[in-house]
PDB file of C-alpha atoms in Angstrom:
ATOM      1  CA  UNK A   1     -32.360 -10.573  -0.039  1.00  0.00           C
ATOM      2  CA  UNK A   2     -29.691  -7.901  -0.802  1.00  0.00           C
ATOM      3  CA  UNK A   3     -25.921  -8.289  -1.122  1.00  0.00           C
ATOM      4  CA  UNK A   4     -22.900  -6.317  -1.944  1.00  0.00           C
ATOM      5  CA  UNK A   5     -20.019  -7.259  -4.255  1.00  0.00           C
ATOM      6  CA  UNK A   6     -16.554  -5.759  -3.576  1.00  0.00           C
ATOM      7  CA  UNK A   7     -12.881  -6.610  -4.073  1.00  0.00           C
ATOM      8  CA  UNK A   8     -11.194  -7.675  -0.896  1.00  0.00           C
ATOM      9  CA  UNK A   9      -8.956  -4.845   0.415  1.00  0.00           C
ATOM     10  CA  UNK A  10      -5.312  -5.280   1.479  1.00  0.00           C
ATOM     11  CA  UNK A  11      -4.906  -6.089   5.097  1.00  0.00           C
ATOM     12  CA  UNK A  12      -3.655  -3.321   7.325  1.00  0.00           C
ATOM     13  CA  UNK A  13      -1.812  -5.856   9.442  1.00  0.00           C
ATOM     14  CA  UNK A  14       0.680  -6.963   6.827  1.00  0.00           C
ATOM     15  CA  UNK A  15       2.255  -5.705   3.688  1.00  0.00           C
ATOM     16  CA  UNK A  16       1.499  -8.770   1.545  1.00  0.00           C
ATOM     17  CA  UNK A  17      -1.116  -8.828  -1.220  1.00  0.00           C
ATOM     18  CA  UNK A  18      -2.602 -12.279  -0.554  1.00  0.00           C
ATOM     19  CA  UNK A  19      -6.263 -12.671  -1.572  1.00  0.00           C
ATOM     20  CA  UNK A  20      -6.545  -9.074  -2.795  1.00  0.00           C
ATOM     21  CA  UNK A  21      -7.524 -10.136  -6.250  1.00  0.00           C
ATOM     22  CA  UNK A  22     -10.675 -11.962  -4.984  1.00  0.00           C
ATOM     23  CA  UNK A  23     -14.149 -10.500  -5.268  1.00  0.00           C
ATOM     24  CA  UNK A  24     -16.511 -11.092  -2.371  1.00  0.00           C
ATOM     25  CA  UNK A  25     -20.277 -11.410  -2.337  1.00  0.00           C
ATOM     26  CA  UNK A  26     -21.520 -10.592   1.127  1.00  0.00           C
ATOM     27  CA  UNK A  27     -25.143 -10.579   2.243  1.00  0.00           C
ATOM     28  CA  UNK A  28     -26.506  -7.454   4.084  1.00  0.00           C
ATOM     29  CA  UNK A  29     -28.097  -7.780   7.483  1.00  0.00           C
ATOM     30  CA  UNK A  30     -31.916  -7.982   7.388  1.00  0.00           C
ATOM     31  CA  UNK A  31     -32.571  -7.529  11.123  1.00  0.00           C
ATOM     32  CA  UNK A  32     -30.875  -5.512  13.842  1.00  0.00           C
ATOM     33  CA  UNK A  33     -28.489  -7.101  16.292  1.00  0.00           C
ATOM     34  CA  UNK A  34     -29.629  -7.540  19.911  1.00  0.00           C
ATOM     35  CA  UNK A  35     -27.729  -7.919  23.141  1.00  0.00           C
ATOM     36  CA  UNK A  36     -28.062 -11.353  24.719  1.00  0.00           C
ATOM     37  CA  UNK A  37     -29.646 -10.830  28.235  1.00  0.00           C
ATOM     38  CA  UNK A  38     -27.563 -13.477  29.860  1.00  0.00           C
ATOM     39  CA  UNK A  39     -24.033 -13.034  28.402  1.00  0.00           C
ATOM     40  CA  UNK A  40     -24.317  -9.599  26.873  1.00  0.00           C
ATOM     41  CA  UNK A  41     -23.003 -10.721  23.458  1.00  0.00           C
ATOM     42  CA  UNK A  42     -24.559  -9.216  20.412  1.00  0.00           C
ATOM     43  CA  UNK A  43     -26.160 -11.386  17.854  1.00  0.00           C
ATOM     44  CA  UNK A  44     -29.204 -11.979  15.653  1.00  0.00           C
ATOM     45  CA  UNK A  45     -31.205 -14.709  14.063  1.00  0.00           C
ATOM     46  CA  UNK A  46     -30.079 -13.608  10.581  1.00  0.00           C
ATOM     47  CA  UNK A  47     -27.728 -16.405   9.289  1.00  0.00           C
ATOM     48  CA  UNK A  48     -27.261 -14.936   5.881  1.00  0.00           C
ATOM     49  CA  UNK A  49     -25.144 -12.097   7.220  1.00  0.00           C
ATOM     50  CA  UNK A  50     -22.527 -14.707   8.173  1.00  0.00           C
ATOM     51  CA  UNK A  51     -22.135 -15.875   4.576  1.00  0.00           C
ATOM     52  CA  UNK A  52     -19.264 -14.591   2.384  1.00  0.00           C
ATOM     53  CA  UNK A  53     -18.690 -16.065  -1.033  1.00  0.00           C
ATOM     54  CA  UNK A  54     -15.352 -15.552  -2.893  1.00  0.00           C
ATOM     55  CA  UNK A  55     -15.050 -15.349  -6.661  1.00  0.00           C
ATOM     56  CA  UNK A  56     -12.145 -15.007  -8.986  1.00  0.00           C
ATOM     57  CA  UNK A  57     -13.575 -11.922 -10.819  1.00  0.00           C
ATOM     58  CA  UNK A  58     -16.382  -9.405 -10.691  1.00  0.00           C
ATOM     59  CA  UNK A  59     -18.225 -10.919 -13.633  1.00  0.00           C
ATOM     60  CA  UNK A  60     -18.600 -14.376 -12.007  1.00  0.00           C
ATOM     61  CA  UNK A  61     -19.846 -12.820  -8.776  1.00  0.00           C
ATOM     62  CA  UNK A  62     -22.455 -10.801 -10.654  1.00  0.00           C
ATOM     63  CA  UNK A  63     -23.437 -13.883 -12.664  1.00  0.00           C
ATOM     64  CA  UNK A  64     -24.009 -15.813  -9.458  1.00  0.00           C
ATOM     65  CA  UNK A  65     -26.156 -13.078  -8.055  1.00  0.00           C
ATOM     66  CA  UNK A  66     -28.255 -12.946 -11.250  1.00  0.00           C
ATOM     67  CA  UNK A  67     -28.644 -16.723 -11.433  1.00  0.00           C
ATOM     68  CA  UNK A  68     -30.079 -16.916  -7.837  1.00  0.00           C
ATOM     69  CA  UNK A  69     -32.104 -13.689  -8.003  1.00  0.00           C
ATOM     70  CA  UNK A  70     -29.960 -11.778  -5.476  1.00  0.00           C
ATOM     71  CA  UNK A  71     -30.184  -7.984  -5.722  1.00  0.00           C
ATOM     72  CA  UNK A  72     -26.466  -7.105  -5.525  1.00  0.00           C
ATOM     73  CA  UNK A  73     -24.727  -3.726  -5.601  1.00  0.00           C
ATOM     74  CA  UNK A  74     -21.161  -3.627  -6.928  1.00  0.00           C
ATOM     75  CA  UNK A  75     -18.721  -1.340  -5.090  1.00  0.00           C
ATOM     76  CA  UNK A  76     -15.868  -0.207  -7.164  1.00  0.00           C
ATOM     77  CA  UNK A  77     -12.305  -0.563  -5.889  1.00  0.00           C
ATOM     78  CA  UNK A  78     -10.856   2.857  -5.010  1.00  0.00           C
ATOM     79  CA  UNK A  79      -7.693   3.759  -6.829  1.00  0.00           C
ATOM     80  CA  UNK A  80      -4.519   3.362  -4.924  1.00  0.00           C
ATOM     81  CA  UNK A  81      -2.390   6.498  -4.401  1.00  0.00           C
ATOM     82  CA  UNK A  82       1.199   6.322  -3.104  1.00  0.00           C
ATOM     83  CA  UNK A  83       2.806   9.209  -1.387  1.00  0.00           C
ATOM     84  CA  UNK A  84       6.479   8.892  -2.246  1.00  0.00           C
ATOM     85  CA  UNK A  85       8.666  10.254   0.489  1.00  0.00           C
ATOM     86  CA  UNK A  86      12.364  10.140   1.325  1.00  0.00           C
ATOM     87  CA  UNK A  87      13.885  10.298   4.812  1.00  0.00           C
ATOM     88  CA  UNK A  88      15.607  13.513   3.814  1.00  0.00           C
ATOM     89  CA  UNK A  89      12.208  15.187   3.372  1.00  0.00           C
ATOM     90  CA  UNK A  90      11.849  15.221   7.251  1.00  0.00           C
ATOM     91  CA  UNK A  91      14.725  17.775   7.442  1.00  0.00           C
ATOM     92  CA  UNK A  92      13.619  20.367   4.762  1.00  0.00           C
TER      93      UNK A  92
END
């Protein structure tokens, strides 16, 4: 059972920073998704892929994975880079 640990990114739909300080442990899929013959929806019998656990910090997420024998990979948060622009830059 493999999992990945990452910090929740900021939503592209809003400018707020709610829940961006949380770390998430998310299980990876173990089987491929299949299309349902009747409805055409995709799904699988893998229920672990639906599980997301939230933690306050990276160390507690890693400790949880170690306690239960979960092989977890930690993905570092990419640094944020701001491109400072002024409206007057459009007319240079």
